[in-house]
Amino acid sequence: MAEPTVRFQPTPNPNAGKFSTDRTVVESGSKSYFSAEQAAGDPVAEALFAIPGVASVFMVADFITVTKTPEARWDELAPRVEEAIRATLR
């Protein structure tokens, strides 16, 4: 199977970024996590919380919204988030 496609899109909230993918992330409904402890058992969310600067994760259908801490910078964070998503969706 081909490498998953992941695209970063800014949102109106400067601390939130939308990461769209060509894979199904959540079969039905949505999932929200506000800590690494809450994310335990979800491979995608666990991988994202392992990245310094990730504050929360919201997943639905084929995209993930990541909220960063105020001091984190998207130019550094986005490529790491994209790679973590690709790695867990392979």
mmCIF file of N, CA and C in Angstrom:
data_model
loop_
_atom_site.group_PDB
_atom_site.id
_atom_site.type_symbol
_atom_site.label_atom_id
_atom_site.label_comp_id
_atom_site.label_asym_id
_atom_site.label_seq_id
_atom_site.Cartn_x
_atom_site.Cartn_y
_atom_site.Cartn_z
ATOM 1 N N MET A 1 0.848 -1.186 0.000
ATOM 2 C CA MET A 1 0.000 0.000 0.000
ATOM 3 C C MET A 1 0.892 1.248 0.000
ATOM 4 N N ALA A 2 0.446 2.265 -0.671
ATOM 5 C CA ALA A 2 1.218 3.506 -0.789
ATOM 6 C C ALA A 2 1.337 4.206 0.563
ATOM 7 N N GLU A 3 2.355 5.022 0.656
ATOM 8 C CA GLU A 3 2.580 5.840 1.865
ATOM 9 C C GLU A 3 1.358 6.734 2.101
ATOM 10 N N PRO A 4 0.869 6.825 3.347
ATOM 11 C CA PRO A 4 -0.261 7.721 3.619
ATOM 12 C C PRO A 4 0.086 9.174 3.292
ATOM 13 N N THR A 5 -0.857 9.889 2.739
ATOM 14 C CA THR A 5 -0.697 11.311 2.471
ATOM 15 C C THR A 5 -1.218 12.089 3.673
ATOM 16 N N VAL A 6 -0.436 13.054 4.137
ATOM 17 C CA VAL A 6 -0.851 13.905 5.257
ATOM 18 C C VAL A 6 -0.543 15.351 4.863
ATOM 19 N N ARG A 7 -1.559 16.229 4.990
ATOM 20 C CA ARG A 7 -1.387 17.644 4.633
ATOM 21 C C ARG A 7 -1.755 18.524 5.823
ATOM 22 N N PHE A 8 -0.878 19.454 6.153
ATOM 23 C CA PHE A 8 -1.122 20.420 7.222
ATOM 24 C C PHE A 8 -1.884 21.614 6.671
ATOM 25 N N GLN A 9 -2.904 22.057 7.404
ATOM 26 C CA GLN A 9 -3.646 23.269 7.050
ATOM 27 C C GLN A 9 -3.800 24.115 8.305
ATOM 28 N N PRO A 10 -3.451 25.394 8.244
ATOM 29 C CA PRO A 10 -3.695 26.270 9.389
ATOM 30 C C PRO A 10 -5.197 26.404 9.623
ATOM 31 N N THR A 11 -5.573 26.792 10.817
ATOM 32 C CA THR A 11 -6.977 27.021 11.159
ATOM 33 C C THR A 11 -7.098 28.454 11.686
ATOM 34 N N PRO A 12 -8.323 28.941 11.885
ATOM 35 C CA PRO A 12 -8.466 30.289 12.455
ATOM 36 C C PRO A 12 -7.814 30.431 13.835
ATOM 37 N N ASN A 13 -7.696 29.331 14.563
ATOM 38 C CA ASN A 13 -7.004 29.337 15.853
ATOM 39 C C ASN A 13 -5.514 29.138 15.587
ATOM 40 N N PRO A 14 -4.658 30.117 15.908
ATOM 41 C CA PRO A 14 -3.229 29.976 15.604
ATOM 42 C C PRO A 14 -2.545 28.822 16.346
ATOM 43 N N ASN A 15 -3.180 28.309 17.390
ATOM 44 C CA ASN A 15 -2.597 27.185 18.130
ATOM 45 C C ASN A 15 -3.144 25.834 17.686
ATOM 46 N N ALA A 16 -4.021 25.813 16.690
ATOM 47 C CA ALA A 16 -4.582 24.552 16.201
ATOM 48 C C ALA A 16 -4.266 24.378 14.722
ATOM 49 N N GLY A 17 -3.910 23.166 14.354
ATOM 50 C CA GLY A 17 -3.638 22.841 12.960
ATOM 51 C C GLY A 17 -4.408 21.603 12.558
ATOM 52 N N LYS A 18 -4.893 21.611 11.317
ATOM 53 C CA LYS A 18 -5.646 20.477 10.778
ATOM 54 C C LYS A 18 -4.715 19.648 9.900
ATOM 55 N N PHE A 19 -4.682 18.360 10.151
ATOM 56 C CA PHE A 19 -3.850 17.444 9.381
ATOM 57 C C PHE A 19 -4.782 16.469 8.668
ATOM 58 N N SER A 20 -4.993 16.692 7.371
ATOM 59 C CA SER A 20 -5.875 15.847 6.561
ATOM 60 C C SER A 20 -5.070 14.680 6.012
ATOM 61 N N THR A 21 -5.722 13.524 5.907
ATOM 62 C CA THR A 21 -5.049 12.343 5.389
ATOM 63 C C THR A 21 -5.967 11.580 4.441
ATOM 64 N N ASP A 22 -5.363 10.727 3.636
ATOM 65 C CA ASP A 22 -6.149 9.926 2.704
ATOM 66 C C ASP A 22 -6.544 8.580 3.312
ATOM 67 N N ARG A 23 -6.406 8.448 4.610
ATOM 68 C CA ARG A 23 -6.784 7.223 5.323
ATOM 69 C C ARG A 23 -7.864 7.541 6.340
ATOM 70 N N THR A 24 -8.632 6.535 6.713
ATOM 71 C CA THR A 24 -9.627 6.699 7.757
ATOM 72 C C THR A 24 -8.909 6.662 9.103
ATOM 73 N N VAL A 25 -9.117 7.691 9.899
ATOM 74 C CA VAL A 25 -8.492 7.785 11.213
ATOM 75 C C VAL A 25 -9.446 7.252 12.276
ATOM 76 N N VAL A 26 -10.728 7.606 12.149
ATOM 77 C CA VAL A 26 -11.763 7.173 13.083
ATOM 78 C C VAL A 26 -12.934 6.647 12.257
ATOM 79 N N GLU A 27 -13.338 5.403 12.531
ATOM 80 C CA GLU A 27 -14.415 4.771 11.756
ATOM 81 C C GLU A 27 -15.744 5.491 11.911
ATOM 82 N N SER A 28 -16.096 5.854 13.148
ATOM 83 C CA SER A 28 -17.358 6.564 13.372
ATOM 84 C C SER A 28 -17.200 7.474 14.578
ATOM 85 N N GLY A 29 -17.928 8.561 14.580
ATOM 86 C CA GLY A 29 -17.831 9.514 15.680
ATOM 87 C C GLY A 29 -16.511 10.252 15.650
ATOM 88 N N SER A 30 -16.044 10.631 16.827
ATOM 89 C CA SER A 30 -14.778 11.356 16.948
ATOM 90 C C SER A 30 -14.103 10.952 18.245
ATOM 91 N N LYS A 31 -12.843 11.318 18.355
ATOM 92 C CA LYS A 31 -12.067 11.058 19.569
ATOM 93 C C LYS A 31 -11.330 12.341 19.943
ATOM 94 N N SER A 32 -11.343 12.674 21.225
ATOM 95 C CA SER A 32 -10.612 13.838 21.734
ATOM 96 C C SER A 32 -9.744 13.408 22.893
ATOM 97 N N TYR A 33 -8.522 13.887 22.908
ATOM 98 C CA TYR A 33 -7.581 13.592 23.996
ATOM 99 C C TYR A 33 -6.928 14.886 24.444
ATOM 100 N N PHE A 34 -6.819 15.042 25.760
ATOM 101 C CA PHE A 34 -6.228 16.263 26.318
ATOM 102 C C PHE A 34 -4.976 15.983 27.128
ATOM 103 N N SER A 35 -4.512 14.717 27.116
ATOM 104 C CA SER A 35 -3.271 14.355 27.810
ATOM 105 C C SER A 35 -2.766 13.033 27.249
ATOM 106 N N ALA A 36 -1.497 12.776 27.474
ATOM 107 C CA ALA A 36 -0.919 11.503 27.050
ATOM 108 C C ALA A 36 -1.597 10.341 27.774
ATOM 109 N N GLU A 37 -2.008 10.565 29.014
ATOM 110 C CA GLU A 37 -2.678 9.511 29.779
ATOM 111 C C GLU A 37 -4.005 9.139 29.128
ATOM 112 N N GLN A 38 -4.776 10.143 28.699
ATOM 113 C CA GLN A 38 -6.050 9.877 28.018
ATOM 114 C C GLN A 38 -5.826 9.155 26.695
ATOM 115 N N ALA A 39 -4.714 9.437 26.039
ATOM 116 C CA ALA A 39 -4.440 8.870 24.715
ATOM 117 C C ALA A 39 -3.919 7.443 24.774
ATOM 118 N N ALA A 40 -3.601 6.949 25.951
ATOM 119 C CA ALA A 40 -3.032 5.601 26.085
ATOM 120 C C ALA A 40 -3.944 4.584 25.409
ATOM 121 N N GLY A 41 -3.353 3.751 24.565
ATOM 122 C CA GLY A 41 -4.109 2.733 23.862
ATOM 123 C C GLY A 41 -4.511 3.125 22.451
ATOM 124 N N ASP A 42 -4.379 4.401 22.094
ATOM 125 C CA ASP A 42 -4.668 4.862 20.741
ATOM 126 C C ASP A 42 -3.325 5.162 20.071
ATOM 127 N N PRO A 43 -2.890 4.316 19.134
ATOM 128 C CA PRO A 43 -1.530 4.470 18.570
ATOM 129 C C PRO A 43 -1.251 5.840 17.961
ATOM 130 N N VAL A 44 -2.226 6.408 17.249
ATOM 131 C CA VAL A 44 -2.011 7.710 16.611
ATOM 132 C C VAL A 44 -1.861 8.792 17.680
ATOM 133 N N ALA A 45 -2.791 8.832 18.618
ATOM 134 C CA ALA A 45 -2.747 9.855 19.665
ATOM 135 C C ALA A 45 -1.507 9.695 20.545
ATOM 136 N N GLU A 46 -1.132 8.456 20.861
ATOM 137 C CA GLU A 46 0.086 8.241 21.653
ATOM 138 C C GLU A 46 1.303 8.813 20.937
ATOM 139 N N ALA A 47 1.403 8.571 19.635
ATOM 140 C CA ALA A 47 2.545 9.075 18.860
ATOM 141 C C ALA A 47 2.562 10.593 18.847
ATOM 142 N N LEU A 48 1.385 11.203 18.768
ATOM 143 C CA LEU A 48 1.330 12.668 18.735
ATOM 144 C C LEU A 48 1.702 13.267 20.078
ATOM 145 N N PHE A 49 1.227 12.693 21.165
ATOM 146 C CA PHE A 49 1.574 13.229 22.484
ATOM 147 C C PHE A 49 3.038 13.004 22.845
ATOM 148 N N ALA A 50 3.718 12.122 22.128
ATOM 149 C CA ALA A 50 5.154 11.920 22.359
ATOM 150 C C ALA A 50 5.973 13.083 21.801
ATOM 151 N N ILE A 51 5.344 13.946 21.010
ATOM 152 C CA ILE A 51 6.023 15.096 20.407
ATOM 153 C C ILE A 51 5.893 16.294 21.347
ATOM 154 N N PRO A 52 7.006 16.857 21.790
ATOM 155 C CA PRO A 52 6.925 18.037 22.658
ATOM 156 C C PRO A 52 6.191 19.173 21.952
ATOM 157 N N GLY A 53 5.272 19.799 22.667
ATOM 158 C CA GLY A 53 4.518 20.910 22.108
ATOM 159 C C GLY A 53 3.082 20.563 21.767
ATOM 160 N N VAL A 54 2.735 19.266 21.746
ATOM 161 C CA VAL A 54 1.357 18.865 21.467
ATOM 162 C C VAL A 54 0.549 18.967 22.756
ATOM 163 N N ALA A 55 -0.566 19.730 22.711
ATOM 164 C CA ALA A 55 -1.397 19.950 23.899
ATOM 165 C C ALA A 55 -2.680 19.119 23.873
ATOM 166 N N SER A 56 -3.290 18.941 22.683
ATOM 167 C CA SER A 56 -4.496 18.119 22.582
ATOM 168 C C SER A 56 -4.637 17.596 21.164
ATOM 169 N N VAL A 57 -5.461 16.545 21.030
ATOM 170 C CA VAL A 57 -5.654 15.871 19.748
ATOM 171 C C VAL A 57 -7.145 15.599 19.577
ATOM 172 N N PHE A 58 -7.693 15.959 18.417
ATOM 173 C CA PHE A 58 -9.077 15.673 18.062
ATOM 174 C C PHE A 58 -9.046 14.926 16.739
ATOM 175 N N MET A 59 -9.701 13.772 16.684
ATOM 176 C CA MET A 59 -9.677 12.960 15.465
ATOM 177 C C MET A 59 -11.098 12.644 15.025
ATOM 178 N N VAL A 60 -11.337 12.764 13.719
ATOM 179 C CA VAL A 60 -12.633 12.424 13.141
ATOM 180 C C VAL A 60 -12.405 12.028 11.682
ATOM 181 N N ALA A 61 -13.096 11.012 11.237
ATOM 182 C CA ALA A 61 -13.061 10.574 9.837
ATOM 183 C C ALA A 61 -11.636 10.524 9.282
ATOM 184 N N ASP A 62 -11.272 11.508 8.430
ATOM 185 C CA ASP A 62 -9.973 11.468 7.756
ATOM 186 C C ASP A 62 -9.088 12.671 8.084
ATOM 187 N N PHE A 63 -9.302 13.259 9.264
ATOM 188 C CA PHE A 63 -8.386 14.333 9.664
ATOM 189 C C PHE A 63 -8.200 14.370 11.173
ATOM 190 N N ILE A 64 -7.117 15.016 11.556
ATOM 191 C CA ILE A 64 -6.739 15.166 12.958
ATOM 192 C C ILE A 64 -6.451 16.640 13.193
ATOM 193 N N THR A 65 -7.047 17.200 14.225
ATOM 194 C CA THR A 65 -6.713 18.558 14.631
ATOM 195 C C THR A 65 -5.814 18.458 15.849
ATOM 196 N N VAL A 66 -4.651 19.067 15.747
ATOM 197 C CA VAL A 66 -3.684 19.092 16.844
ATOM 198 C C VAL A 66 -3.635 20.516 17.380
ATOM 199 N N THR A 67 -3.778 20.646 18.696
ATOM 200 C CA THR A 67 -3.591 21.940 19.344
ATOM 201 C C THR A 67 -2.226 21.914 20.000
ATOM 202 N N LYS A 68 -1.453 22.969 19.763
ATOM 203 C CA LYS A 68 -0.093 23.049 20.302
ATOM 204 C C LYS A 68 -0.060 23.954 21.525
ATOM 205 N N THR A 69 1.006 23.817 22.286
ATOM 206 C CA THR A 69 1.230 24.740 23.389
ATOM 207 C C THR A 69 1.601 26.098 22.792
ATOM 208 N N PRO A 70 1.327 27.197 23.508
ATOM 209 C CA PRO A 70 1.581 28.532 22.941
ATOM 210 C C PRO A 70 3.030 28.766 22.502
ATOM 211 N N GLU A 71 3.988 28.143 23.182
ATOM 212 C CA GLU A 71 5.396 28.393 22.833
ATOM 213 C C GLU A 71 5.885 27.543 21.660
ATOM 214 N N ALA A 72 5.154 26.507 21.286
ATOM 215 C CA ALA A 72 5.570 25.664 20.158
ATOM 216 C C ALA A 72 5.351 26.417 18.847
ATOM 217 N N ARG A 73 6.156 26.087 17.844
ATOM 218 C CA ARG A 73 6.066 26.754 16.534
ATOM 219 C C ARG A 73 5.671 25.741 15.470
ATOM 220 N N TRP A 74 4.698 26.099 14.631
ATOM 221 C CA TRP A 74 4.226 25.175 13.602
ATOM 222 C C TRP A 74 5.317 24.781 12.630
ATOM 223 N N ASP A 75 6.235 25.699 12.299
ATOM 224 C CA ASP A 75 7.275 25.344 11.327
ATOM 225 C C ASP A 75 8.148 24.199 11.825
ATOM 226 N N GLU A 76 8.244 24.023 13.138
ATOM 227 C CA GLU A 76 8.993 22.904 13.709
ATOM 228 C C GLU A 76 8.075 21.721 14.014
ATOM 229 N N LEU A 77 6.876 22.015 14.478
ATOM 230 C CA LEU A 77 5.962 20.974 14.942
ATOM 231 C C LEU A 77 5.268 20.233 13.794
ATOM 232 N N ALA A 78 4.786 20.954 12.787
ATOM 233 C CA ALA A 78 3.990 20.335 11.719
ATOM 234 C C ALA A 78 4.699 19.160 11.034
ATOM 235 N N PRO A 79 5.976 19.280 10.639
ATOM 236 C CA PRO A 79 6.623 18.127 9.987
ATOM 237 C C PRO A 79 6.709 16.904 10.906
ATOM 238 N N ARG A 80 6.906 17.125 12.191
ATOM 239 C CA ARG A 80 6.981 16.003 13.132
ATOM 240 C C ARG A 80 5.609 15.351 13.315
ATOM 241 N N VAL A 81 4.560 16.172 13.345
ATOM 242 C CA VAL A 81 3.195 15.643 13.461
ATOM 243 C C VAL A 81 2.849 14.856 12.203
ATOM 244 N N GLU A 82 3.154 15.412 11.031
ATOM 245 C CA GLU A 82 2.879 14.709 9.765
ATOM 246 C C GLU A 82 3.556 13.354 9.748
ATOM 247 N N GLU A 83 4.805 13.298 10.140
ATOM 248 C CA GLU A 83 5.552 12.028 10.120
ATOM 249 C C GLU A 83 4.974 11.033 11.124
ATOM 250 N N ALA A 84 4.590 11.493 12.305
ATOM 251 C CA ALA A 84 3.994 10.600 13.309
ATOM 252 C C ALA A 84 2.683 10.016 12.787
ATOM 253 N N ILE A 85 1.876 10.830 12.131
ATOM 254 C CA ILE A 85 0.611 10.342 11.567
ATOM 255 C C ILE A 85 0.886 9.320 10.471
ATOM 256 N N ARG A 86 1.804 9.657 9.553
ATOM 257 C CA ARG A 86 2.149 8.713 8.475
ATOM 258 C C ARG A 86 2.643 7.377 9.045
ATOM 259 N N ALA A 87 3.503 7.453 10.039
ATOM 260 C CA ALA A 87 4.085 6.230 10.616
ATOM 261 C C ALA A 87 3.031 5.338 11.263
ATOM 262 N N THR A 88 2.040 5.944 11.904
ATOM 263 C CA THR A 88 1.030 5.130 12.602
ATOM 264 C C THR A 88 -0.086 4.669 11.673
ATOM 265 N N LEU A 89 -0.252 5.288 10.509
ATOM 266 C CA LEU A 89 -1.298 4.872 9.576
ATOM 267 C C LEU A 89 -0.802 3.897 8.506
ATOM 268 N N ARG A 90 0.491 3.580 8.512
ATOM 269 C CA ARG A 90 1.036 2.658 7.506
ATOM 270 C C ARG A 90 0.409 1.299 7.629
#
